[in-house]
XYZ file of N, CA, C and O in Angstrom:
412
model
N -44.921 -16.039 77.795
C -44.716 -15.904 76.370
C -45.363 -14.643 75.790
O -45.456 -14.596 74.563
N -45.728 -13.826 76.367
C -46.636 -12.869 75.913
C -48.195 -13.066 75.535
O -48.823 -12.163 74.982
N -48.638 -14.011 75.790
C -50.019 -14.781 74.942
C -50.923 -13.685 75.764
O -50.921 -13.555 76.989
N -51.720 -12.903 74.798
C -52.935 -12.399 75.340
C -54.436 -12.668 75.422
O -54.943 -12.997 74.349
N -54.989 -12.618 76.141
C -56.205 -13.573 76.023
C -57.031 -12.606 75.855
O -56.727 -11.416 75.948
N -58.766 -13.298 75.445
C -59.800 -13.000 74.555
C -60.814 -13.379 75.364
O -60.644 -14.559 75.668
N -62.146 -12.762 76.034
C -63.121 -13.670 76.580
C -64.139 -13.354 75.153
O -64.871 -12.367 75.089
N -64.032 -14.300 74.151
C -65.277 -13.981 72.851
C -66.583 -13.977 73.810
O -67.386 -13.044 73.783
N -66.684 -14.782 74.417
C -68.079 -14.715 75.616
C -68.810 -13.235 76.126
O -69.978 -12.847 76.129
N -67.491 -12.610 76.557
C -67.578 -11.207 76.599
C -67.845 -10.126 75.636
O -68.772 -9.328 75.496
N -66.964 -10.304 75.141
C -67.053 -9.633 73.687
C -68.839 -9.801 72.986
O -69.611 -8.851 72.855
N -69.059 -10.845 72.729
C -70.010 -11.512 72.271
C -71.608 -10.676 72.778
O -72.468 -10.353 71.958
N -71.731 -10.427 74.420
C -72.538 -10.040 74.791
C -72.744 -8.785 74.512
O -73.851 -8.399 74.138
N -71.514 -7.820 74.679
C -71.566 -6.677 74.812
C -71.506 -5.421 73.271
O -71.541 -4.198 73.133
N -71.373 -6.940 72.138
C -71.681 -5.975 70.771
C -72.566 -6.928 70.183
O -73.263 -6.366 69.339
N -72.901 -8.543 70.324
C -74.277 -8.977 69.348
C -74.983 -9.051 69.940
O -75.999 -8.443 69.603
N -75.029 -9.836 71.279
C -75.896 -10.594 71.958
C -76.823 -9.706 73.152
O -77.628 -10.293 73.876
N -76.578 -8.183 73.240
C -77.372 -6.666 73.846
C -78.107 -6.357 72.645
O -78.901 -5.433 72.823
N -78.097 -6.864 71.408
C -78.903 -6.212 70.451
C -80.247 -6.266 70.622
O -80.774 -7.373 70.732
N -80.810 -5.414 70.660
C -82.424 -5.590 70.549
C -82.815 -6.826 69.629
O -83.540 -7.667 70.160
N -82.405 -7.047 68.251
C -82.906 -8.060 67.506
C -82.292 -9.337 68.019
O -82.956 -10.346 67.780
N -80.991 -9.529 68.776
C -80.889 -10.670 69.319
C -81.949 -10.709 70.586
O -82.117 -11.825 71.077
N -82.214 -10.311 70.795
C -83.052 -10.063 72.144
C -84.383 -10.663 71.651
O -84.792 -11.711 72.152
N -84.947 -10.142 70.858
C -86.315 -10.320 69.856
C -86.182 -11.571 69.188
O -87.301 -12.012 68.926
N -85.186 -12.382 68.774
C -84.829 -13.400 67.974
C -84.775 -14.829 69.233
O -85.250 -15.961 69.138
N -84.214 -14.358 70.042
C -83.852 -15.273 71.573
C -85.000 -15.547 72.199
O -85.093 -16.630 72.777
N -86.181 -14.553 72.210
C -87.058 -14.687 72.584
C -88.640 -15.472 71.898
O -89.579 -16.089 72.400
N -88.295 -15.065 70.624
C -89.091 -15.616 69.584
C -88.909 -17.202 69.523
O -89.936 -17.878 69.576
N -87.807 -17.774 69.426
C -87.138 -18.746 69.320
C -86.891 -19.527 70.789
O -86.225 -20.551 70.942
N -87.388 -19.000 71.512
C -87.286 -19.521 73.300
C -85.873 -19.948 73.788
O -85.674 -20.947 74.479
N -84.974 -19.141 73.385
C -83.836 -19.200 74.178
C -83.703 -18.484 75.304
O -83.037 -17.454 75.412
N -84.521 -19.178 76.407
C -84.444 -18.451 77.303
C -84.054 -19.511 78.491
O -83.994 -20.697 78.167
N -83.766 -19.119 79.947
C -83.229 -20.198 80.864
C -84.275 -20.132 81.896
O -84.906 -19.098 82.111
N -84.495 -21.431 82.651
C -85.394 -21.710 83.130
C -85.849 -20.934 84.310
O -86.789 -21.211 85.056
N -85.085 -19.976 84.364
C -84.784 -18.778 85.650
C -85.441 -17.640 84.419
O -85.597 -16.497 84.849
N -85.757 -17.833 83.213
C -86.105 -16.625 82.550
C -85.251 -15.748 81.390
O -85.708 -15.146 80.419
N -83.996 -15.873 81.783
C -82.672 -15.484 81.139
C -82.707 -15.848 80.099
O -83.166 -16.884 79.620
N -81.800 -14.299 79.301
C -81.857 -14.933 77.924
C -80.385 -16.132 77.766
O -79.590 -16.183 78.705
N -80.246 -16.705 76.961
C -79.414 -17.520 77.334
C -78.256 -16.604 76.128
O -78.555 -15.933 75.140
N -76.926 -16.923 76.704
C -75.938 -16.245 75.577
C -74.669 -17.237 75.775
O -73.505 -16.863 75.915
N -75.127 -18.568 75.760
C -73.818 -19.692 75.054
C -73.297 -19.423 73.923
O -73.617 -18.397 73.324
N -72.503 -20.197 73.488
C -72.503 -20.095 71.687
C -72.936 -20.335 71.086
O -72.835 -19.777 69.993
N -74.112 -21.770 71.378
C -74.634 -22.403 70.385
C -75.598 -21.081 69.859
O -75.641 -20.791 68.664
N -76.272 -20.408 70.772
C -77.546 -19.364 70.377
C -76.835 -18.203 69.947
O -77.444 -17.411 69.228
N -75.490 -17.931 70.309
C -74.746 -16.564 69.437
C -74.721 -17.114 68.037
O -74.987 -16.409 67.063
N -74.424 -18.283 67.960
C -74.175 -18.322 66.471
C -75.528 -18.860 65.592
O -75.721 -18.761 64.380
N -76.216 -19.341 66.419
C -77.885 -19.468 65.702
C -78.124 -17.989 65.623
O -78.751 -17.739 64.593
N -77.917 -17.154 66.173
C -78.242 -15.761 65.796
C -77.741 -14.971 64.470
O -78.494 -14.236 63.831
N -76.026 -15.269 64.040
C -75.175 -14.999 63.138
C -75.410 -14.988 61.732
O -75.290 -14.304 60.716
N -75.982 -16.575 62.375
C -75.986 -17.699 61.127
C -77.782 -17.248 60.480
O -78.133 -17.573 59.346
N -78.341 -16.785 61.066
C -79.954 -16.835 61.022
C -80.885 -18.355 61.162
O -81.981 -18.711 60.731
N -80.116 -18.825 61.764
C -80.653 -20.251 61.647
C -80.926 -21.261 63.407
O -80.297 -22.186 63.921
N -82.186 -20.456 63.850
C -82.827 -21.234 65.198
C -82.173 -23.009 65.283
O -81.763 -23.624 66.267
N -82.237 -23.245 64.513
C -82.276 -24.901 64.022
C -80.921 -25.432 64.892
O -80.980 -26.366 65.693
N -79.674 -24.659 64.585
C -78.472 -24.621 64.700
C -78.073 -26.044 65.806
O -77.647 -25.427 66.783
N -78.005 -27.118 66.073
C -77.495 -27.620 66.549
C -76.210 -27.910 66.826
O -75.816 -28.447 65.790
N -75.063 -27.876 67.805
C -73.779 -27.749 68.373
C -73.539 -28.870 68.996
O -73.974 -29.307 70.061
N -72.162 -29.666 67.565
C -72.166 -30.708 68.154
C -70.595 -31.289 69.122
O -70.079 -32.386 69.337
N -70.294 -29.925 69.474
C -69.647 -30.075 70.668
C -68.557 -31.053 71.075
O -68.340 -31.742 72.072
N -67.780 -30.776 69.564
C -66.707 -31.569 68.890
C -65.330 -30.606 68.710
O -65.262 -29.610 67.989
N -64.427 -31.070 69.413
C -63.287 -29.907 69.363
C -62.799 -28.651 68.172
O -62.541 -27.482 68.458
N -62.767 -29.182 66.993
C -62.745 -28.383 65.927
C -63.997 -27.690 65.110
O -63.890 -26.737 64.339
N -65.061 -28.303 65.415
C -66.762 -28.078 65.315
C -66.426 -26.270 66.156
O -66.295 -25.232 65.507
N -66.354 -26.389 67.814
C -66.119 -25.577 69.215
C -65.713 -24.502 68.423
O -66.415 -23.504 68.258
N -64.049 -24.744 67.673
C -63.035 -23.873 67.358
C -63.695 -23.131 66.196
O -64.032 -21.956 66.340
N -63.860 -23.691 65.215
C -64.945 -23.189 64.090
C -65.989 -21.960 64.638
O -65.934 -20.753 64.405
N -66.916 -22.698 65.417
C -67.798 -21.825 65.919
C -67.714 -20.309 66.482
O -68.385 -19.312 66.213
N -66.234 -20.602 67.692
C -66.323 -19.445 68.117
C -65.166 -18.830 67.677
O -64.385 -18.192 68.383
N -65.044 -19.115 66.062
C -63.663 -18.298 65.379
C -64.488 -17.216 64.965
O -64.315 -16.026 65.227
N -65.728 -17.917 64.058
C -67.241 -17.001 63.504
C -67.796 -15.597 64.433
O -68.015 -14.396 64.273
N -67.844 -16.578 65.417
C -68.322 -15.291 66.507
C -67.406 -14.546 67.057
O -67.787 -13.526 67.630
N -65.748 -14.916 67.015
C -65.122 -13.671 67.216
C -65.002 -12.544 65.999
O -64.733 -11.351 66.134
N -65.294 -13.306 64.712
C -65.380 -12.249 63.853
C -66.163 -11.381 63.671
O -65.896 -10.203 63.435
N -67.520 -12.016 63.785
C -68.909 -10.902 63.998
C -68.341 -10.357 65.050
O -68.535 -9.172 64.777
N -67.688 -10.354 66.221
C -67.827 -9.258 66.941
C -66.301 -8.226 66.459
O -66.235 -7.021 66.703
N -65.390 -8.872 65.884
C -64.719 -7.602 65.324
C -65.329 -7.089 64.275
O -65.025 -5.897 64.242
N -66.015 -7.353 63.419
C -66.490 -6.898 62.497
C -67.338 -5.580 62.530
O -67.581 -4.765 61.641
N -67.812 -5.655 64.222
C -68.637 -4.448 64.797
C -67.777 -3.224 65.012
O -68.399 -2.260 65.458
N -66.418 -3.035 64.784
C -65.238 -2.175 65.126
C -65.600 -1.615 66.146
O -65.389 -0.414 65.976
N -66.225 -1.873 67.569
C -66.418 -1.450 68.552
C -65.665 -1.601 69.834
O -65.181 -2.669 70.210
N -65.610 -0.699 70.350
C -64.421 -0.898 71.627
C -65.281 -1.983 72.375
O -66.512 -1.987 72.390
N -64.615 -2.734 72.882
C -65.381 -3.490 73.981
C -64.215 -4.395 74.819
O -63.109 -4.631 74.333
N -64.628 -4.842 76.098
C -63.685 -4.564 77.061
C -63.569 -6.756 76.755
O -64.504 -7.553 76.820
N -62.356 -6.992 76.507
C -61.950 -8.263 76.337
C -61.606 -9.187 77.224
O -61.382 -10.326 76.814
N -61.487 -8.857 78.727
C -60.871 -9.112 80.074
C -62.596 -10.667 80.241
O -63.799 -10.598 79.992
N -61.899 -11.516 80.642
C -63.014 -11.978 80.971
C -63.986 -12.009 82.098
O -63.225 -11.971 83.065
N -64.901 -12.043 82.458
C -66.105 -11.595 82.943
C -67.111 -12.979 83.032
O -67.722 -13.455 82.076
N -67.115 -13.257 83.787
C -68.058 -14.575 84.647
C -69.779 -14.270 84.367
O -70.639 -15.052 83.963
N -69.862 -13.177 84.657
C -71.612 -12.464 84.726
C -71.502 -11.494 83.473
O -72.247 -10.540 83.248
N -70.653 -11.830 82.862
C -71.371 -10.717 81.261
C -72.691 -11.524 80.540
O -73.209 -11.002 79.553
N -73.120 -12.576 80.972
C -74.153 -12.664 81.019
C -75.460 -11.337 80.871
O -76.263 -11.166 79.954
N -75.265 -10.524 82.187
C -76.415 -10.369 82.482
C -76.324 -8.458 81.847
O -76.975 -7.467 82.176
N -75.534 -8.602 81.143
C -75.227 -7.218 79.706
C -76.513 -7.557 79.403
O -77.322 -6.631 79.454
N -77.034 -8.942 79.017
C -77.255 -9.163 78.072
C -79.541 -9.021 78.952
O -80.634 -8.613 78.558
N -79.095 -9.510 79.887
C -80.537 -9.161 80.630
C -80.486 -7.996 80.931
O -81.563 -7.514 80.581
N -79.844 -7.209 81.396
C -79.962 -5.503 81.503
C -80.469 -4.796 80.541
O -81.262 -3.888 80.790
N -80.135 -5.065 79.440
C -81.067 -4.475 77.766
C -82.298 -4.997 77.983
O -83.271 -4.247 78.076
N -82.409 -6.289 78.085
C -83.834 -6.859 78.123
C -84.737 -6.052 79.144
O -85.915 -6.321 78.906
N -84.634 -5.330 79.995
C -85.074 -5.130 81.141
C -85.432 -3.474 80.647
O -86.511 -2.922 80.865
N -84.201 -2.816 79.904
C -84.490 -1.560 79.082
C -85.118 -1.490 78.321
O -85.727 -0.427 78.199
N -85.310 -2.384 77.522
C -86.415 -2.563 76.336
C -87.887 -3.214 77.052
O -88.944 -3.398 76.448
N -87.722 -3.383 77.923
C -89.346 -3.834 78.554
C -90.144 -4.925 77.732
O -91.291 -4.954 77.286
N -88.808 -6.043 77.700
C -89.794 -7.044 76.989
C -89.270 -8.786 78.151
O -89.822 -9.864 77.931
């Protein structure tokens, strides 16, 4: 049908979730994984968005859709090229900054 697809996951890492202040905010707030990692689900992209640590995700089909409609907009909103193909380990975009910033 022509349907083109979107990894927001991707997207997500590579224009909010590399930010130094998400980085600083993730860390402040202990979103981190038990391996150390910062964590970059949705629930913590959009506790980031939203400014609100608290953010609980209650992981309800239209709740899901809501959520990551928000976070595809913050990341168009960044008018930044970024590569949409999905990506399994764009994860670790997001630890590679961490590792540049030496925190």
């Amino acid at each position: 049908y022509g349907t083109e697809f979107r990894c927001i996951w991707h997207m997500a890492c590579q224009v909010l979730l590399a930010r130094p202040s998400y980085i600083k905010f993730a860390l402040k707030n202990g979103f981190v994984s038990e391996k150390g990692n910062i964590l970059t689900n949705a629930e913590c992209c959009y506790r980031y968005i939203t400014k609100n640590p608290q953010f609980k995700e209650e992981h309800r089909g239209i709740d899901d859709v809501e959520i990551e409609t928000k976070i595809l907009m913050a990341c168009k909103r960044q008018h930044k090229r970024v590569n949409t193909e999905p990506y399994q380990a764009c994860w670790r975009i997001v630890q590679k900054k961490r590792v540049e910033m030496g925190v």
